[in-house]
Short mmCIF file of C-alpha atoms and ligand atoms in Angstrom, two decimals:
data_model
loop_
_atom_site.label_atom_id
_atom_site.label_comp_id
_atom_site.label_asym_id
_atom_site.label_seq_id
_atom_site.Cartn_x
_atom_site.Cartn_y
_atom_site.Cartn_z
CA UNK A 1 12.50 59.51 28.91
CA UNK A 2 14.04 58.46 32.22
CA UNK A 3 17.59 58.12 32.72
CA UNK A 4 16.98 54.08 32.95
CA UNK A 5 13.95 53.44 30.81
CA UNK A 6 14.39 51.45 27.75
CA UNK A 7 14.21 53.36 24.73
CA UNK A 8 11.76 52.72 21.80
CA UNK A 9 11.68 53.62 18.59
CA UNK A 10 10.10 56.92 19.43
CA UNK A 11 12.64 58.06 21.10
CA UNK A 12 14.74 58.85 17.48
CA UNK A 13 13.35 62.25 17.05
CA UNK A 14 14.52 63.45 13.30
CA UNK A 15 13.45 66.74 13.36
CA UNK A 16 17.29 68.50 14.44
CA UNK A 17 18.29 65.98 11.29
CA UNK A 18 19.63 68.23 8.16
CA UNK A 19 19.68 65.53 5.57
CA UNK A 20 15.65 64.76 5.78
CA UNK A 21 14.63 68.24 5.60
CA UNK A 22 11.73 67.80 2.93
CA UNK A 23 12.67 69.33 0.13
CA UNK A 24 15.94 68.57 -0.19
CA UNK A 25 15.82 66.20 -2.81
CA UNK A 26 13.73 67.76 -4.90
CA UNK A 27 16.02 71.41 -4.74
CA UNK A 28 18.93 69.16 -6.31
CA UNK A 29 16.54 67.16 -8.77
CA UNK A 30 15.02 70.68 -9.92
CA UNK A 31 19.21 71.34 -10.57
CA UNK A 32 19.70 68.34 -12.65
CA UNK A 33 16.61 69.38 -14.59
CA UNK A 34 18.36 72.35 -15.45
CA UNK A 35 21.23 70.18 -17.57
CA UNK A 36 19.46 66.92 -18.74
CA UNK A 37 16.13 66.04 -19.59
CA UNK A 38 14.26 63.89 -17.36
CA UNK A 39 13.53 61.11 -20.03
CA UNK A 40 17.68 61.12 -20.31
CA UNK A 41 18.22 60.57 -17.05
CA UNK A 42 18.85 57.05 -14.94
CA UNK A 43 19.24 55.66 -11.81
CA UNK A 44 23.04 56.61 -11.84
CA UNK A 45 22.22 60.04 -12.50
CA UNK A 46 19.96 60.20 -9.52
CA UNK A 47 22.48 58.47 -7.40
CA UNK A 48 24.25 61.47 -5.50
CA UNK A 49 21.21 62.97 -4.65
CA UNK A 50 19.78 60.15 -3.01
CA UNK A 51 22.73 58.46 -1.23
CA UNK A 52 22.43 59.31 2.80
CA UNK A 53 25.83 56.93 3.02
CA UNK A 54 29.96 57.00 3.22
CA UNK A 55 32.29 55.38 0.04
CA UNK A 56 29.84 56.14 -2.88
CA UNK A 57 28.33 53.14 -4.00
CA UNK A 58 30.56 50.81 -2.10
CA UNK A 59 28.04 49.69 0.38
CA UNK A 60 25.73 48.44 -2.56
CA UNK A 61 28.62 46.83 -4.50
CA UNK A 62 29.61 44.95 -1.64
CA UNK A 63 26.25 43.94 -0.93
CA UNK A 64 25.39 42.70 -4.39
CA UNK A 65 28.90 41.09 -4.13
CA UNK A 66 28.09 39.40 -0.98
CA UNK A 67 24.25 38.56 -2.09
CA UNK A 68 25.78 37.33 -5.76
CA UNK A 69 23.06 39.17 -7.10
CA UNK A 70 25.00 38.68 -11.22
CA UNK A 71 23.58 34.77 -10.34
CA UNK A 72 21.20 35.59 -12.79
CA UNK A 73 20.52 31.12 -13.04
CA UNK A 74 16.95 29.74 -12.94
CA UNK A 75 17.63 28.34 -9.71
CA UNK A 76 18.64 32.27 -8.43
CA UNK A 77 16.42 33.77 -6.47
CA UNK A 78 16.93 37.78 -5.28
CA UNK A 79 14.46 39.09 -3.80
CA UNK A 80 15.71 42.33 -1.69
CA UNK A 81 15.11 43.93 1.11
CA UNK A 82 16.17 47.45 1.46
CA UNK A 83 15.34 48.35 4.93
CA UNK A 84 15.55 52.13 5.71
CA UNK A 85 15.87 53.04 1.78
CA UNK A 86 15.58 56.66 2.52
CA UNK A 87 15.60 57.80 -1.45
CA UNK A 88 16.92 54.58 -2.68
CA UNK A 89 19.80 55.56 -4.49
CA UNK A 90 21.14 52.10 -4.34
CA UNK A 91 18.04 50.24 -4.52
CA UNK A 92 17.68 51.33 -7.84
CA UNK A 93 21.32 51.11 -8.63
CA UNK A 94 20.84 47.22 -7.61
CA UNK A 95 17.45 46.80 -10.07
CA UNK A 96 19.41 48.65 -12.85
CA UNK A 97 22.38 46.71 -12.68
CA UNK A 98 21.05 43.34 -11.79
CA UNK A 99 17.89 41.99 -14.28
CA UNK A 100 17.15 38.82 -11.62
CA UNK A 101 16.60 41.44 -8.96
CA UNK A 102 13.59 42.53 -6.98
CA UNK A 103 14.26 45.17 -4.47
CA UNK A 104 11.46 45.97 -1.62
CA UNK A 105 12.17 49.79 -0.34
CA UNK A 106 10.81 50.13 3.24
CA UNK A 107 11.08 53.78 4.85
CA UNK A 108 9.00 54.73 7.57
CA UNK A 109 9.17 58.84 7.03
CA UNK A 110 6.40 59.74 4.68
CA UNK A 111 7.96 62.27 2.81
CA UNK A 112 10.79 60.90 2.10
CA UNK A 113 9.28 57.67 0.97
CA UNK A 114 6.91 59.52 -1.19
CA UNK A 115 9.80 61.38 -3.04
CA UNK A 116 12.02 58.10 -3.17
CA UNK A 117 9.11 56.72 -5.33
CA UNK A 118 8.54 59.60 -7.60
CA UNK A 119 12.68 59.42 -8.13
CA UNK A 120 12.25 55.57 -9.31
CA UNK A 121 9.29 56.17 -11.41
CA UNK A 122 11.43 59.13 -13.12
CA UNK A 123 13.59 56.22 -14.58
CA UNK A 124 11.02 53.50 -15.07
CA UNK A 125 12.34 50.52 -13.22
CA UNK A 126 9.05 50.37 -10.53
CA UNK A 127 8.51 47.02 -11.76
CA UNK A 128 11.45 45.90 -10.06
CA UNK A 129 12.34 48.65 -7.28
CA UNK A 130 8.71 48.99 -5.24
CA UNK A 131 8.22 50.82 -2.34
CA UNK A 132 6.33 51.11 1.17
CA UNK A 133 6.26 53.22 3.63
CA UNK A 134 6.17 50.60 6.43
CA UNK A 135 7.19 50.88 10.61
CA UNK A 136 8.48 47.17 10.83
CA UNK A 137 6.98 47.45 14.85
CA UNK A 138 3.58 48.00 13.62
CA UNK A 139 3.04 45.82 10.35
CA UNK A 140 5.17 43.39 8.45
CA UNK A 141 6.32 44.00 5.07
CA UNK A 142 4.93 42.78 1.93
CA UNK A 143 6.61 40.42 0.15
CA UNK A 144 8.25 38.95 3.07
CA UNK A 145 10.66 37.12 3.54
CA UNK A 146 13.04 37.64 1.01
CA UNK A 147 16.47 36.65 0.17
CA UNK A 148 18.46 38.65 1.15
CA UNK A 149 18.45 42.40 3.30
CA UNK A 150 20.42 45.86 2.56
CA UNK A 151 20.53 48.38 5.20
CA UNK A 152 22.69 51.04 5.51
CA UNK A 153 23.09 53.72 7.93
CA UNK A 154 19.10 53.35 9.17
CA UNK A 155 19.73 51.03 12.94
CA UNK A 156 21.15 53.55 14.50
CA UNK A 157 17.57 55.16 14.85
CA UNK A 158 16.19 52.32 16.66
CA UNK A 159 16.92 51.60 20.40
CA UNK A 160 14.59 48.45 20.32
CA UNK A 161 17.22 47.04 18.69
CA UNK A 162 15.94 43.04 20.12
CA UNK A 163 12.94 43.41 18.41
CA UNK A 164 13.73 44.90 15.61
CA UNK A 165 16.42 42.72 14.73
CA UNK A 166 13.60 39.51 15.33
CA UNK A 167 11.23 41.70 13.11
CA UNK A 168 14.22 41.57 10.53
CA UNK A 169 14.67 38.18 11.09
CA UNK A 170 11.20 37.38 10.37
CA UNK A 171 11.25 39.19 6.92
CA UNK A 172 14.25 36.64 5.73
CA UNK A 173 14.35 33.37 4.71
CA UNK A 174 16.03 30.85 6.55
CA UNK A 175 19.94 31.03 5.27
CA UNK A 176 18.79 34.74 3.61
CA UNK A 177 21.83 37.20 4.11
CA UNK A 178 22.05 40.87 5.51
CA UNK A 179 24.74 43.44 4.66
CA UNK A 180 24.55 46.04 7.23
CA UNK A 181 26.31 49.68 7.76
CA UNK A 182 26.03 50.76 11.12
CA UNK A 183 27.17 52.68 14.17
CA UNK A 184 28.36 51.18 17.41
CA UNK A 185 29.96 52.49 20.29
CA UNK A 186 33.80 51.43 20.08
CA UNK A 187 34.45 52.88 23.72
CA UNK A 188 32.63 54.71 26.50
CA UNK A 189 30.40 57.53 24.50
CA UNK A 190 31.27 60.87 26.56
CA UNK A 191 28.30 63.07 27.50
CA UNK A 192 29.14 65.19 24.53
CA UNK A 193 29.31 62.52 22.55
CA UNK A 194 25.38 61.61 23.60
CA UNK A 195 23.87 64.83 23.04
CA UNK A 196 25.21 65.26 19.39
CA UNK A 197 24.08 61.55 18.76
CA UNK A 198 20.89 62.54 20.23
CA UNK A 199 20.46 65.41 18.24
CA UNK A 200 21.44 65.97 14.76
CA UNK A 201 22.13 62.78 14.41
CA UNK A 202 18.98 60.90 15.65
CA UNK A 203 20.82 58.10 17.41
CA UNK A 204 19.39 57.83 21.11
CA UNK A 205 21.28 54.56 22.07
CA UNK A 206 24.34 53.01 20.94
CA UNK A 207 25.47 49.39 21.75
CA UNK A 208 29.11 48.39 22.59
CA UNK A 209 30.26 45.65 19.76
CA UNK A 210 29.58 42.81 22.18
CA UNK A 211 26.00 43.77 22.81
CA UNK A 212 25.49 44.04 19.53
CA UNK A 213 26.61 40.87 18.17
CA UNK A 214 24.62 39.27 20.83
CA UNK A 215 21.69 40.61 19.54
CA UNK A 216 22.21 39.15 16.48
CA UNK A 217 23.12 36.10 18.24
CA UNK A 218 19.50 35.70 19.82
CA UNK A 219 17.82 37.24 16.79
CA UNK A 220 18.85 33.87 15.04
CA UNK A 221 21.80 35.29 12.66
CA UNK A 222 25.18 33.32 12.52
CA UNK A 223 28.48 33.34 10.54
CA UNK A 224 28.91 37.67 11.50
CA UNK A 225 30.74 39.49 10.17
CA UNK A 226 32.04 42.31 11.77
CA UNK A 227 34.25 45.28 9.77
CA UNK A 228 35.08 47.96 11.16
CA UNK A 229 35.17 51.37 9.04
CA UNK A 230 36.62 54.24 10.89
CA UNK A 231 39.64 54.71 9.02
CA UNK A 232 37.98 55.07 6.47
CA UNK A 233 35.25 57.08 7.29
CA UNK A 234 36.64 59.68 9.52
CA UNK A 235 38.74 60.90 5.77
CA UNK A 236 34.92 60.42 4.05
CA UNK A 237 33.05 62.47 6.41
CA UNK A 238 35.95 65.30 6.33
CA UNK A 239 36.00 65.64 2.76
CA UNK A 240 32.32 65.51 2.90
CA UNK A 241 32.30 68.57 4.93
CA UNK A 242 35.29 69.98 3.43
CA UNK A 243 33.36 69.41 -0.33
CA UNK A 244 30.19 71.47 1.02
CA UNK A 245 31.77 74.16 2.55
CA UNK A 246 33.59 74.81 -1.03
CA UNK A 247 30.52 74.84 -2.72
CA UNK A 248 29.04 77.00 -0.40
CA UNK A 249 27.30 79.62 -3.09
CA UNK A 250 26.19 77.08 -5.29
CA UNK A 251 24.53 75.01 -1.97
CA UNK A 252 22.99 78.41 -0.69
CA UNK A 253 21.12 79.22 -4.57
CA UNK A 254 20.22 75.73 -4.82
CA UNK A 255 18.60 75.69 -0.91
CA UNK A 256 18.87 78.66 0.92
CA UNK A 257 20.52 79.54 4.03
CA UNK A 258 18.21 77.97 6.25
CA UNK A 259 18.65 74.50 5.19
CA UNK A 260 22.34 75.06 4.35
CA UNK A 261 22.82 75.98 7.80
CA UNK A 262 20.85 72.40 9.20
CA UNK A 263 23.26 70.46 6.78
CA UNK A 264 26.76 72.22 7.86
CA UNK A 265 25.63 71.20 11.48
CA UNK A 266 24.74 67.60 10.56
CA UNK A 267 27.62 67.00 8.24
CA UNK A 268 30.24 69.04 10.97
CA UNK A 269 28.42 67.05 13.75
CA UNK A 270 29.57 63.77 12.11
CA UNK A 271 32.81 64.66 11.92
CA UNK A 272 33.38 65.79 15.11
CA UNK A 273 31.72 62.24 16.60
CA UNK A 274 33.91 60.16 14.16
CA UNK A 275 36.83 62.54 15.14
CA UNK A 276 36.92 61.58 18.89
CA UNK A 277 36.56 57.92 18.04
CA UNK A 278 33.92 57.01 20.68
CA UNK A 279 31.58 56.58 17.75
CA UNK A 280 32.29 53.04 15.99
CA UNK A 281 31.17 52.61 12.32
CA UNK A 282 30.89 48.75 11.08
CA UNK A 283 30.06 46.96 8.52
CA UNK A 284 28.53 43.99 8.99
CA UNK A 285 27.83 40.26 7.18
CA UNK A 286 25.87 37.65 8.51
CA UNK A 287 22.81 34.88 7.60
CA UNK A 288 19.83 34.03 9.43
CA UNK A 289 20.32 30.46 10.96
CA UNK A 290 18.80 27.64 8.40
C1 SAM B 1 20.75 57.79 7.05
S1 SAM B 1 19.34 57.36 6.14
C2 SAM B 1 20.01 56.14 5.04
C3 SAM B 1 19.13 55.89 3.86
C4 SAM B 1 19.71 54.93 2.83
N1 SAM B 1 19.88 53.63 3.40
C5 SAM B 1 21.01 55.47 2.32
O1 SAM B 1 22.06 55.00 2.79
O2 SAM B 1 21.00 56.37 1.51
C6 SAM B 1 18.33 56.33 7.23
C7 SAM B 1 16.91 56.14 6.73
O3 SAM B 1 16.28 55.15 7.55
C8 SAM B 1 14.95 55.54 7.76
N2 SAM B 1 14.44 54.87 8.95
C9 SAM B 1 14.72 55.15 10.23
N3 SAM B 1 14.04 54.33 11.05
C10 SAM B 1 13.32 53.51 10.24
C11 SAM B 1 12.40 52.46 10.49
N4 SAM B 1 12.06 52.10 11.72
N5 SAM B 1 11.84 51.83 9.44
C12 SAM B 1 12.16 52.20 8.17
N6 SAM B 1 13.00 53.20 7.88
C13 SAM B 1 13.58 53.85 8.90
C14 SAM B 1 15.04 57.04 7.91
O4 SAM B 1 13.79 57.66 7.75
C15 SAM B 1 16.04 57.39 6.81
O5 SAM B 1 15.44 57.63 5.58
#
């Protein structure tokens, strides 16, 4: 690309990108196999091996929080968006915990879309957590629009961020909310900064906070929220690295050195970005205008 072109969405390149090495999922699902049988085991279970985020299941708590998703009323209606599901750990954490729900998985990689669905038929809530493997440039999603939108950790990818964000828009219903995790850039991103973004973390572009919530501005979304996270994710990603360095024999039986090595760079990468402090995480509320 050159040095002033605007990006596009094909400019995320996920290949240098540990945690979507196919395969991955399926190494530690083989390992829970080995302890519980699969007709014992529920969305909970599944949970850890699916989750791509920080905080556990904090980001899907607060969304169903800020969503009210336990309005389980007649007059309730919850139909979810989970843009960027990857394996849906909390979209079917949502439909297990909350009856009323619906919850709409979109995920644009194939394979991890394909494995995300045979996780959720494992323990039988498809009825209720559906996915497609959908690129929101190139088609719209069906179902659209729903209530409300989850997305956590999946922006970042996209540089086109004014049309995705109308392409989001246009999946909502007017007053429908989105809970967002995200990355911005707090300060001035140093050139070192950039190429590990770039890399093993997939993130070609990174607005400052302003630009951002003025995308959201002309995208039609109001009442923002706008939280940021790094003191609390700078301790999560260290102990996150910390955690897999101490398990390093179990990781390396469970999936080999090759794709232990791609996941020590991606989860030291992290790190080191959050370390420096150039890299902004946020979390983010806001409605599309009525
Ligand atoms: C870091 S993972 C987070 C997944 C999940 N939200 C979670 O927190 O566990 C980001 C996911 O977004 C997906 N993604 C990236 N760009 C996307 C797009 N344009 N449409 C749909 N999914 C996308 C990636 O393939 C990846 O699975």
């Amino acid at each position: 690309m050159a040095p002033d072109a605007t990006p596009t969405m094909k400019d995320a390149d996920f290949s240098q990108m540990g945690i979507y090495i196919d395969g991955r999922t399926k190494n530690e699902l083989d390992e829970l196999l080995r302890t519980k049988p699969a007709a014992e085991v529920n969305a909970r279970d599944l949970y850890a091996l699916s989750c791509m985020h920080y905080m556990d299941d904090e980001p899907m708590q607060n969304a169903a929080a800020f969503f009210n998703l336990s309005d389980a009323s007649e007059v309730a209606s919850h139909k979810v968006l989970d843009f960027g599901a990857g394996f849906a750990g909390d979209a079917r954490l949502i439909a297990e915990d909350h009856p009323a729900c619906e919850v709409t998985c979109v995920e644009v990689q194939p394979h991890i879309h394909a494995a995300a669905e045979q996780l959720t038929s494992i323990v039988g809530i498809a009825d209720r957590c559906k996915h497609q493997c959908v690129d929101v440039f190139e088609e719209a999603v069906r179902g659209a629009p729903f209530d409300h939108m989850l997305s956590v950790l999946v922006v970042l990818h996209i540089p086109d961020r004014d049309a995705l964000w109308k392409n989001l828009a246009r999946a909502l219903k007017p007053g429908g909310e989105v809970y967002v995790e995200d990355y911005f850039a707090r300060a001035p991103l140093t050139a070192e900064d950039k190429r590990q973004l770039a890399g093993p973390v997939a993130c070609p572009y990174l607005p400052s906070e302003e630009e951002y919530k003025k995308t959201l501005e002309h995208a039609g979304f109001v009442d923002v929220e706008w939280e940021v996270m790094n003191d609390r994710w700078l301790p999560f990603v260290e102990r996150r690295l910390a955690a897999f360095r101490a398990a390093e024999a179990r990781n390396r039986r469970v999936h080999g050195e090759a794709m232990c090595a791609e996941l020590d760079l991606f989860y030291r990468t992290v790190k080191e970005l959050f370390e420096r402090g150039n890299l902004g995480g946020v979390r983010i509320r806001a409605r599309k205008a009525m």
